[in-house]
Tab-separated table of C-alpha atoms in Angstrom:
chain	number	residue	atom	x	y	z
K	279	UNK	CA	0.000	0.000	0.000
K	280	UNK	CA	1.520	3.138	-0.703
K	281	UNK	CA	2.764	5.562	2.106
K	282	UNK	CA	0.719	8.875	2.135
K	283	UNK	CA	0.980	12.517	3.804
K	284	UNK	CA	-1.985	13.794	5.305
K	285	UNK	CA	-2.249	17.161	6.274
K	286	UNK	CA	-5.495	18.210	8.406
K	287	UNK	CA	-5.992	22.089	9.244
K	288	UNK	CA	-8.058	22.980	12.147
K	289	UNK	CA	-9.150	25.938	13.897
K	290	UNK	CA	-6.776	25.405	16.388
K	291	UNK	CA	-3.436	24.330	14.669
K	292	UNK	CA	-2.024	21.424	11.958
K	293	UNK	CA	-2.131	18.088	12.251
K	294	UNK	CA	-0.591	15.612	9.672
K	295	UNK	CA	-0.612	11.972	8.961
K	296	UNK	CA	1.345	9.407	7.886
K	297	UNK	CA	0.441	6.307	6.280
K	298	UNK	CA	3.050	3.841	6.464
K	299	UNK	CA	2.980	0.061	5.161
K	300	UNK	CA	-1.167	0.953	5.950
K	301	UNK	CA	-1.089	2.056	9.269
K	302	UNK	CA	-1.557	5.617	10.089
K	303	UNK	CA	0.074	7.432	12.498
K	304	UNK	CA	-1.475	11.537	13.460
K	305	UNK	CA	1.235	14.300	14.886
K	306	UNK	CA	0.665	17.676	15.846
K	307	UNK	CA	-0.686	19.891	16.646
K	308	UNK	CA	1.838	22.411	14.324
K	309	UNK	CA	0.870	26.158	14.713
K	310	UNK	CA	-1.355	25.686	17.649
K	311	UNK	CA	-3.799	28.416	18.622
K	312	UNK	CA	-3.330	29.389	15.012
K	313	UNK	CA	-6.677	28.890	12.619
K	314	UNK	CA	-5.171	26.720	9.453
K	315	UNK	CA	-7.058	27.914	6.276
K	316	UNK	CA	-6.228	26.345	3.307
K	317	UNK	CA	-3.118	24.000	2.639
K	318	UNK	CA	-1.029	22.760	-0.407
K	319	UNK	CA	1.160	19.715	-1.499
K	320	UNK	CA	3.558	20.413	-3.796
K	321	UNK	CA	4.635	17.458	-4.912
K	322	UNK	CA	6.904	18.957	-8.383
K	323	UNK	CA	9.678	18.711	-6.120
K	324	UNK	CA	11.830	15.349	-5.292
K	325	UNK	CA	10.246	16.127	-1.694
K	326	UNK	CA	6.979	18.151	-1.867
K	327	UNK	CA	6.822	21.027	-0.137
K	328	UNK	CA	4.352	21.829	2.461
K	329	UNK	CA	1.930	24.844	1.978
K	330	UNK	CA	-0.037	26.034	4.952
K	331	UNK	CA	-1.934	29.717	5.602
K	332	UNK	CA	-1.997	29.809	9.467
K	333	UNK	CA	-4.130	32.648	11.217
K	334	UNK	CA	-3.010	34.198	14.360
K	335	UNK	CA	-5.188	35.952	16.477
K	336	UNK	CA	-2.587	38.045	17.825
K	337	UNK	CA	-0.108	38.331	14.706
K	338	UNK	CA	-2.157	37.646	11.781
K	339	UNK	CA	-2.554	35.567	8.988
K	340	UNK	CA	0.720	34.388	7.012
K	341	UNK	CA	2.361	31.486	4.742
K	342	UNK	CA	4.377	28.711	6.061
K	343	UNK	CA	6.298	26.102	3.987
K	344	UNK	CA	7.848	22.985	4.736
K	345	UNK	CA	10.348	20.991	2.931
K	346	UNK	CA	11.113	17.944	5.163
K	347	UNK	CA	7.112	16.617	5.524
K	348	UNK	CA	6.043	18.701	8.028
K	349	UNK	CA	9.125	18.212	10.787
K	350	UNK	CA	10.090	21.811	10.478
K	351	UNK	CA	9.031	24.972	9.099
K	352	UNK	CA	10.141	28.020	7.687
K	353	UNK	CA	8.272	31.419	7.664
K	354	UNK	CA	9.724	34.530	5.250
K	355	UNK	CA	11.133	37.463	7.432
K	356	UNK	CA	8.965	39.380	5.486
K	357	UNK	CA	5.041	38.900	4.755
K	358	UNK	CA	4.745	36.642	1.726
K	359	UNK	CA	1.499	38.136	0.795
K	360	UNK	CA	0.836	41.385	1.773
K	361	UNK	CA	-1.269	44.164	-0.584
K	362	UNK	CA	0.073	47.071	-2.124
K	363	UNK	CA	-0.555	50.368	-0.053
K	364	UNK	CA	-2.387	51.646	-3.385
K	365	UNK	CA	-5.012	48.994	-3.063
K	366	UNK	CA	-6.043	50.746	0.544
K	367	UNK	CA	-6.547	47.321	2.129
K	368	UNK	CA	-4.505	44.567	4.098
K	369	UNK	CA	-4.663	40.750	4.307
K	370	UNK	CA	-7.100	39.197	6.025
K	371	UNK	CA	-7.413	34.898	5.284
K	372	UNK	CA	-5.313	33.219	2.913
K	373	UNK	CA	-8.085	30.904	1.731
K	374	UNK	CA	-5.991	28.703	-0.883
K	375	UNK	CA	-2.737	27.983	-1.690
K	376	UNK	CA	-2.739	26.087	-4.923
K	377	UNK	CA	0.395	24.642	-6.798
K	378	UNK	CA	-0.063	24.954	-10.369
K	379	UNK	CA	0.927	22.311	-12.630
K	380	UNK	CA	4.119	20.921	-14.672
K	381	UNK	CA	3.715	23.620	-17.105
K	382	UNK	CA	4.247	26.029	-14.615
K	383	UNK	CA	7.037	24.853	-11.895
K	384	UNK	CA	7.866	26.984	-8.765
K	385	UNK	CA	4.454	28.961	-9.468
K	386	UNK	CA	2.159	28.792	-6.838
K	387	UNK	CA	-0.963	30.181	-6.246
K	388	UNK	CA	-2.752	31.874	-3.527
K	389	UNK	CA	-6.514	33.124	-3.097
K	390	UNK	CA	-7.231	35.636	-0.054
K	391	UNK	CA	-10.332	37.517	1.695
K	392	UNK	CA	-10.599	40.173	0.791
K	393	UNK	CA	-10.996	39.118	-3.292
K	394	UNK	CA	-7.501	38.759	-4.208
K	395	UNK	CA	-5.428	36.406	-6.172
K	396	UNK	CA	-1.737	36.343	-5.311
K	397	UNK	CA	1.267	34.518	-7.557
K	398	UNK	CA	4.355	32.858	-6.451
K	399	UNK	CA	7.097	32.002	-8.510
K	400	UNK	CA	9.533	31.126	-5.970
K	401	UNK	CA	7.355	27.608	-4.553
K	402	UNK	CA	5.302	29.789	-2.353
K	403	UNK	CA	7.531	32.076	-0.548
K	404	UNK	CA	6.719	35.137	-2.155
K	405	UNK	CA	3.806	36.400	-3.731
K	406	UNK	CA	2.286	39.283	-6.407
K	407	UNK	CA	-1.029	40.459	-6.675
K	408	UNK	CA	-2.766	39.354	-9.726
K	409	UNK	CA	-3.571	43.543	-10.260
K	410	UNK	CA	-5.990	42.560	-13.339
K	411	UNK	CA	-8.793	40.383	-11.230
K	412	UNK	CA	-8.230	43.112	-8.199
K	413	UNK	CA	-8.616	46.153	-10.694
K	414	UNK	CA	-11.764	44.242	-12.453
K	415	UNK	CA	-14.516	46.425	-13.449
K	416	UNK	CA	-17.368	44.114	-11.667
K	417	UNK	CA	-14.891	44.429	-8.726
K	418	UNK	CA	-17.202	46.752	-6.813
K	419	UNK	CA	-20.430	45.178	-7.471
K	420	UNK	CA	-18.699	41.734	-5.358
K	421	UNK	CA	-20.953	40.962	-2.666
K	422	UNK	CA	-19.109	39.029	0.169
K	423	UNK	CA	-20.783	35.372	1.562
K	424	UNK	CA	-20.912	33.864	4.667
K	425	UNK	CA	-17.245	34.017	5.390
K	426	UNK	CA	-16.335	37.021	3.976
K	427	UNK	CA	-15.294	38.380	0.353
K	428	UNK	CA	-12.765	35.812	-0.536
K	429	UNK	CA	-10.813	33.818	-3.822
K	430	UNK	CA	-11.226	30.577	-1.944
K	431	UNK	CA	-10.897	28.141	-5.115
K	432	UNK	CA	-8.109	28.129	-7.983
K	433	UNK	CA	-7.786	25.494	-10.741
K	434	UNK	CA	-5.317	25.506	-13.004
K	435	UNK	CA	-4.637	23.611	-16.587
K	436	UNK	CA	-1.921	21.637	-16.897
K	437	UNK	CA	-2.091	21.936	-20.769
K	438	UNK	CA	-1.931	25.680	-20.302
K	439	UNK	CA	0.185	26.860	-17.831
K	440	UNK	CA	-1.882	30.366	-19.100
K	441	UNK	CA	-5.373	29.161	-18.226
K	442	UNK	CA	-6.883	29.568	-14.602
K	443	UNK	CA	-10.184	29.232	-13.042
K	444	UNK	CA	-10.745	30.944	-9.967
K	445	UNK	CA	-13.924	31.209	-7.708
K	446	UNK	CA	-14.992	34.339	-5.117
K	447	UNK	CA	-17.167	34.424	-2.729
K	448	UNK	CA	-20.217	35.341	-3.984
K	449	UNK	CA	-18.817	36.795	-7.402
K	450	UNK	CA	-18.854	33.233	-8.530
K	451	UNK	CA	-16.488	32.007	-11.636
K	452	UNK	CA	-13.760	34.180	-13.132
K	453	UNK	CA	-10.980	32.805	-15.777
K	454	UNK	CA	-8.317	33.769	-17.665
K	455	UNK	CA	-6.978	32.267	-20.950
K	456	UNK	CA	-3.874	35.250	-21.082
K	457	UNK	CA	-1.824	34.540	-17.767
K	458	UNK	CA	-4.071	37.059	-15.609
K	459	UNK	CA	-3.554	39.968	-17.900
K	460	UNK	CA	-7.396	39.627	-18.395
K	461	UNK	CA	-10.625	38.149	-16.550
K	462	UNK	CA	-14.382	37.292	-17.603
K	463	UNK	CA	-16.969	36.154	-15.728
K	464	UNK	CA	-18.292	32.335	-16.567
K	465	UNK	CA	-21.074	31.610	-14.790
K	466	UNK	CA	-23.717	30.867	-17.588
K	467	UNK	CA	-26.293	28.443	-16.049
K	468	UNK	CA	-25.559	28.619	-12.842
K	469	UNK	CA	-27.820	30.117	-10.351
K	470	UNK	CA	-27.870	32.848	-7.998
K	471	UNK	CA	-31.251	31.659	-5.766
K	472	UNK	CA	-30.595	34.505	-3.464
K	473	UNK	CA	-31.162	37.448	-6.187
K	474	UNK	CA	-33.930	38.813	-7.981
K	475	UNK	CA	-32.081	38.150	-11.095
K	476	UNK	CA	-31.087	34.261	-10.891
K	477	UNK	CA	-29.228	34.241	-13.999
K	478	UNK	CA	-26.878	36.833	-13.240
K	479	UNK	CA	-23.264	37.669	-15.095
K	480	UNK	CA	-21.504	37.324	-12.144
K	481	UNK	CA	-22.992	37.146	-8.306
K	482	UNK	CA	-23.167	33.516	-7.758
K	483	UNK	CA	-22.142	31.896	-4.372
K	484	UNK	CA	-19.675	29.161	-5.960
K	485	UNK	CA	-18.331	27.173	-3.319
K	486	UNK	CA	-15.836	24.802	-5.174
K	487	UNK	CA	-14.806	23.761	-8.254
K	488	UNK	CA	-12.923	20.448	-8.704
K	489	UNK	CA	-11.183	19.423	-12.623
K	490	UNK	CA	-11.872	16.407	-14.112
K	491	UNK	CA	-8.478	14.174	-14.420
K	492	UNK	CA	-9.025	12.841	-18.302
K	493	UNK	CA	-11.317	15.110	-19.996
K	494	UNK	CA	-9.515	18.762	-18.732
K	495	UNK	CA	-12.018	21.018	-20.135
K	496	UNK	CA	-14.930	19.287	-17.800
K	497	UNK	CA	-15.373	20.983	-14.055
K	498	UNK	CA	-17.337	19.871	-11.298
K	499	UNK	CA	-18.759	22.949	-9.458
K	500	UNK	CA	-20.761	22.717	-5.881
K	501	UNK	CA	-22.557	26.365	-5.741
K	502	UNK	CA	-25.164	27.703	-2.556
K	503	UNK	CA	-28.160	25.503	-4.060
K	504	UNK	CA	-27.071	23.940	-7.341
K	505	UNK	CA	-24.290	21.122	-8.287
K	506	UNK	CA	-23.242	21.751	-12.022
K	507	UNK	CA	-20.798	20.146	-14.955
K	508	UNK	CA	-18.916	22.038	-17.184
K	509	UNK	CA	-17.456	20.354	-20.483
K	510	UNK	CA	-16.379	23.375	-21.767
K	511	UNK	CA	-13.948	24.325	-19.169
K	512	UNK	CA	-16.334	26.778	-17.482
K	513	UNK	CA	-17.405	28.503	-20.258
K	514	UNK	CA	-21.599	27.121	-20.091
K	515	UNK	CA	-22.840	24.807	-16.939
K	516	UNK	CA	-25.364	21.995	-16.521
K	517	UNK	CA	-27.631	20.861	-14.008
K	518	UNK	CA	-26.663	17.411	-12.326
K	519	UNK	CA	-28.149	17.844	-8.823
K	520	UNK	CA	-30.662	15.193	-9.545
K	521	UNK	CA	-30.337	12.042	-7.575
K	522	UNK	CA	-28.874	13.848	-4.484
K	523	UNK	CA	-30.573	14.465	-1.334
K	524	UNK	CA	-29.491	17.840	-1.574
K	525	UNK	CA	-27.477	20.131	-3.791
K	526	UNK	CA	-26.532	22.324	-1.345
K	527	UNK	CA	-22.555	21.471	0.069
K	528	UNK	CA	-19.756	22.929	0.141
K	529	UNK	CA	-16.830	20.639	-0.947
K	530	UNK	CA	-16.338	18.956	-4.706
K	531	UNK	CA	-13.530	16.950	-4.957
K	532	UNK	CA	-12.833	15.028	-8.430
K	533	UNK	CA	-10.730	11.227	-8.466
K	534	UNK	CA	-7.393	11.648	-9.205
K	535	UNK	CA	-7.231	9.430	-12.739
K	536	UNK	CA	-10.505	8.064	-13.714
K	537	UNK	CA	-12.526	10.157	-15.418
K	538	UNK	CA	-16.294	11.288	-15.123
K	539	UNK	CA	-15.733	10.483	-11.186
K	540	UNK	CA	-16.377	12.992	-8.371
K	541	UNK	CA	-17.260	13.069	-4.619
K	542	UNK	CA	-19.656	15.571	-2.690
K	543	UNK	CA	-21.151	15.955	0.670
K	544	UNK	CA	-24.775	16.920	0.642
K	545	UNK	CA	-25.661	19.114	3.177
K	546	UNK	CA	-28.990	20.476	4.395
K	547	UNK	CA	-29.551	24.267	3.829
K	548	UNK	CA	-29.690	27.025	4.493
K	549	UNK	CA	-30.141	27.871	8.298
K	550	UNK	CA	-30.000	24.170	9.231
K	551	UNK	CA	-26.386	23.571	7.559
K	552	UNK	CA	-25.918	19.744	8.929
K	553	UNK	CA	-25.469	16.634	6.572
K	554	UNK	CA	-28.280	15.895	4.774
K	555	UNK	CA	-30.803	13.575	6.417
K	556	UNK	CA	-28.254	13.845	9.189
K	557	UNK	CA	-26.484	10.956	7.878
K	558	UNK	CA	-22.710	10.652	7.198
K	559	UNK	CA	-22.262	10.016	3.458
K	560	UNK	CA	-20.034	11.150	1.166
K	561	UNK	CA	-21.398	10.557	-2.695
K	562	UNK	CA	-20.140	9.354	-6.199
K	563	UNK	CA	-20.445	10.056	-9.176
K	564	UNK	CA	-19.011	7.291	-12.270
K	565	UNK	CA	-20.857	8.891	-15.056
K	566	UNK	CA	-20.014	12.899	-14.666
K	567	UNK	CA	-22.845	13.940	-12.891
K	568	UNK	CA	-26.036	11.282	-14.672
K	569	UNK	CA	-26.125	9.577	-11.483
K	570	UNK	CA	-24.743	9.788	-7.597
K	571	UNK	CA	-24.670	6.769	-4.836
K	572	UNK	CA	-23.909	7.140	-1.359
K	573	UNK	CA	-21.035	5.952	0.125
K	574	UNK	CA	-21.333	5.084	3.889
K	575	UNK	CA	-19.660	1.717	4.784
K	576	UNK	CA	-17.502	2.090	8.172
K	577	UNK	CA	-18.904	5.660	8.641
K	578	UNK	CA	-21.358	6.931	11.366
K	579	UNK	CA	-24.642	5.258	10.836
K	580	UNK	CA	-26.364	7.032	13.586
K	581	UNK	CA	-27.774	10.594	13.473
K	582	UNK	CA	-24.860	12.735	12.812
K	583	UNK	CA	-24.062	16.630	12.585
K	584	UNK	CA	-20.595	17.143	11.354
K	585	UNK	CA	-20.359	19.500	8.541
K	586	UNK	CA	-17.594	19.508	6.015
K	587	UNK	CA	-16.328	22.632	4.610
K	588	UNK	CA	-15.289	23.350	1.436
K	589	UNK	CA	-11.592	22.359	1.370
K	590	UNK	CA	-12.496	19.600	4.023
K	591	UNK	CA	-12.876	16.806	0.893
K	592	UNK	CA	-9.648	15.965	-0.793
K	593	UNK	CA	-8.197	12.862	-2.888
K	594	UNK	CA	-4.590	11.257	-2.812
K	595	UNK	CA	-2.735	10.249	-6.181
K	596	UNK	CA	-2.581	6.596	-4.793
K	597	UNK	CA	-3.948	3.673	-6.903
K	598	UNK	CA	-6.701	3.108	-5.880
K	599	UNK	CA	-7.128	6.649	-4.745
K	600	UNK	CA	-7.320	7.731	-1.346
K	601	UNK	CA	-10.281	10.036	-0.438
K	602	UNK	CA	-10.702	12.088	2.857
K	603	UNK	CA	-12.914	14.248	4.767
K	604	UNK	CA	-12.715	16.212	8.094
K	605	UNK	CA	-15.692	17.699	9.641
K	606	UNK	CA	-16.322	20.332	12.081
K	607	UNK	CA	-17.410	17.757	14.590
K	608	UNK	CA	-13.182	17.258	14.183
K	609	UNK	CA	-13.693	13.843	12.904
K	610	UNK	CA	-10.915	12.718	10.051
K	611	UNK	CA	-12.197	9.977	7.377
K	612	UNK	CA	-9.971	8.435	5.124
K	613	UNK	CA	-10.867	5.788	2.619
K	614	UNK	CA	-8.165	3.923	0.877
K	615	UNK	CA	-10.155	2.107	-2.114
K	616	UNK	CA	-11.924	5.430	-3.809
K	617	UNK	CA	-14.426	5.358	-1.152
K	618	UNK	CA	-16.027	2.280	-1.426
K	619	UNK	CA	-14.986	1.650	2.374
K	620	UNK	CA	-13.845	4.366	5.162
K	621	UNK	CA	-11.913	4.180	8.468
K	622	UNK	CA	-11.942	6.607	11.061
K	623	UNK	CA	-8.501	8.367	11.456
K	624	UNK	CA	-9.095	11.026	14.357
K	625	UNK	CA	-11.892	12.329	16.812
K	626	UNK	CA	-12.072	14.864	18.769
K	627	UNK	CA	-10.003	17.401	16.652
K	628	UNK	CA	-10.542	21.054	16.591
K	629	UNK	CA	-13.257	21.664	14.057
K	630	UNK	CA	-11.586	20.682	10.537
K	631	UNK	CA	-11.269	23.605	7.865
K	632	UNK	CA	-9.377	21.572	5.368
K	633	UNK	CA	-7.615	18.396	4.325
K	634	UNK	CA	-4.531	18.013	1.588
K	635	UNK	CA	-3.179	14.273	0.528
K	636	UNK	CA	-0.260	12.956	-1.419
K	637	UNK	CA	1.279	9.773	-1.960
K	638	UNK	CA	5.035	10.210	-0.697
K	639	UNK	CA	7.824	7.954	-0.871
């Protein structure tokens, strides 16, 4: 079975996991007190390096890396993203930290509250605001959700090291097929059930978009209300809610190699934001979206409240695939044959605000 690196950000520090020769092993907590946003695995290198946007309450938000698996870690003497004085604002959340792909090496991405998309080309340790998505001219029409005004989702095309997706909260989908020099809106067919006008340009509460592993130009997209394909990479989206209990969640996560498969979490909506049915199931898709089945064996079976956010779903590169949720109940899942079966990994956590796997040697 192949060993695998688990990283699990809570609200109150990092843990991270090891799977060795199948057994799993959970260390930590790493940053404690500190609020652990969004994570990244960037496995380009011989050793991936470690991504992880830690909040202090007392110091404030920055970006750590690792490059020895998560024994040490290294944070820039100065902030590695911080806004120009111009833009009359300062960080507050790093809410992704996304390694782009081969075509790309040593960039990574980052997506922060309030609206902005940051680039590395160093592997993370420093950062440049994307000026073109800040300066858009629907900029001041952005609404923020729930959590705050925030890029909280980046995908990027590993034919293309020029194409990127990116989703706000509640702007909804913005790409670029020019390197960020220019944006557009993409949200055709997806709902906005919250405004007047449901078929805005832009306005939509995406929560997460996740790329399909064969077919590149097909995206998976969970919105507020609404689950949605893409075969045109974002360009037009379709309806493929049906089957679910609900089509309100927050995570999307698509398998690592097969194509036409992704994973949700249903959740019940919108003041009552517990699994839907209060039942602990993650589901698949096999066909891109035609059909959904639960997947429960070796999870809870009793009533159960534990909510997972949207960067709380993740896959492994493993064969099969891992898959893995955390919920803010601070229970960790991990399934090791692409979710047909789950184990239990940790209980009792700090509510879980997002899980990153790799396959490590």
């Amino acid at each position: 079975m192949t060993d695998v690196l688990l990283a699990v950000g809570t609200r109150k520090g990092l843990f991270i996991g090891r799977r060795r020769h199948g057994d799993w092993e959970l260390s930590g907590p790493h940053f404690p007190a500190q609020a652990v946003y969004s994570l990244g695995i960037d496995t380009r290198r011989a050793t991936p390096r470690l991504l992880a946007g830690a909040d202090s309450a007392h110091w404030g938000p920055s970006v750590f890396h690792s490059d020895d698996l998560g024994e040490t870690w290294h944070e820039p003497a100065r902030p590695a993203v911080k806004y120009p004085t111009d833009t009359g604002t300062s960080l507050e959340r790093v809410w992704q930290l996304h390694p782009a792909g081969p075509a790309a090496p040593d960039v990574v991405y980052a997506g922060t509250e309030p609206g902005g998309l940051f680039r590395s080309e160093d592997g993370g340790e420093t950062f440049e605001l994307v000026r073109a998505l800040w300066d858009h001219p629907s900029r001041e029409q952005w609404v923020p959700g729930g959590g705050g005004l925030a890029v909280h989702t980046v995908v990027t095309d590993p034919r293309d090291a020029d194409a990127v997706t990116v989703a706000v909260s509640a702007a909804g989908v913005f790409r670029t097929r020019d390197g960020g020099a220019s944006w557009a809106p993409s949200n055709k067919g997806v709902k906005a059930v919250f405004l007047p006008d449901q078929h805005p340009e832009f306005g939509q509460c995406v929560h997460k978009i996740a790329q399909d592993p064969v077919n590149r130009d097909r995206l998976y997209l969970q919105n507020h209300w609404g689950v949605y394909r893409s075969d045109d990479a974002g360009a037009t989206w379709t309806d493929i809610g049906s089957g679910l209990p609900s089509d309100f969640g927050f995570a999307v996560a698509a398998h690592p190699r097969t194509g036409d498969v992704a994973y949700l979490f249903p959740i019940t909506a919108d003041i009552d934001r517990v699994p839907a049915e209060h039942r602990c199931r993650v589901y698949r898709t096999a066909d891109a979206g035609r059909s959904w089945e639960p997947l429960s064996a070796g999870l809870p079976h009793e009533d159960h409240y534990g909510t997972v956010l949207r960067d709380a779903l993740s896959v492994d590169d493993s064969d099969p695939a891992g898959v893995y949720f955390g919920n803010r109940n601070g229970e960790v899942y991990a399934s090791a044959d692409d979710g047909d079966s789950w184990q239990q990994l940790a209980s009792h956590l700090p509510d879980v605000l997002c899980v990153r796997a790799a396959a490590v040697t």
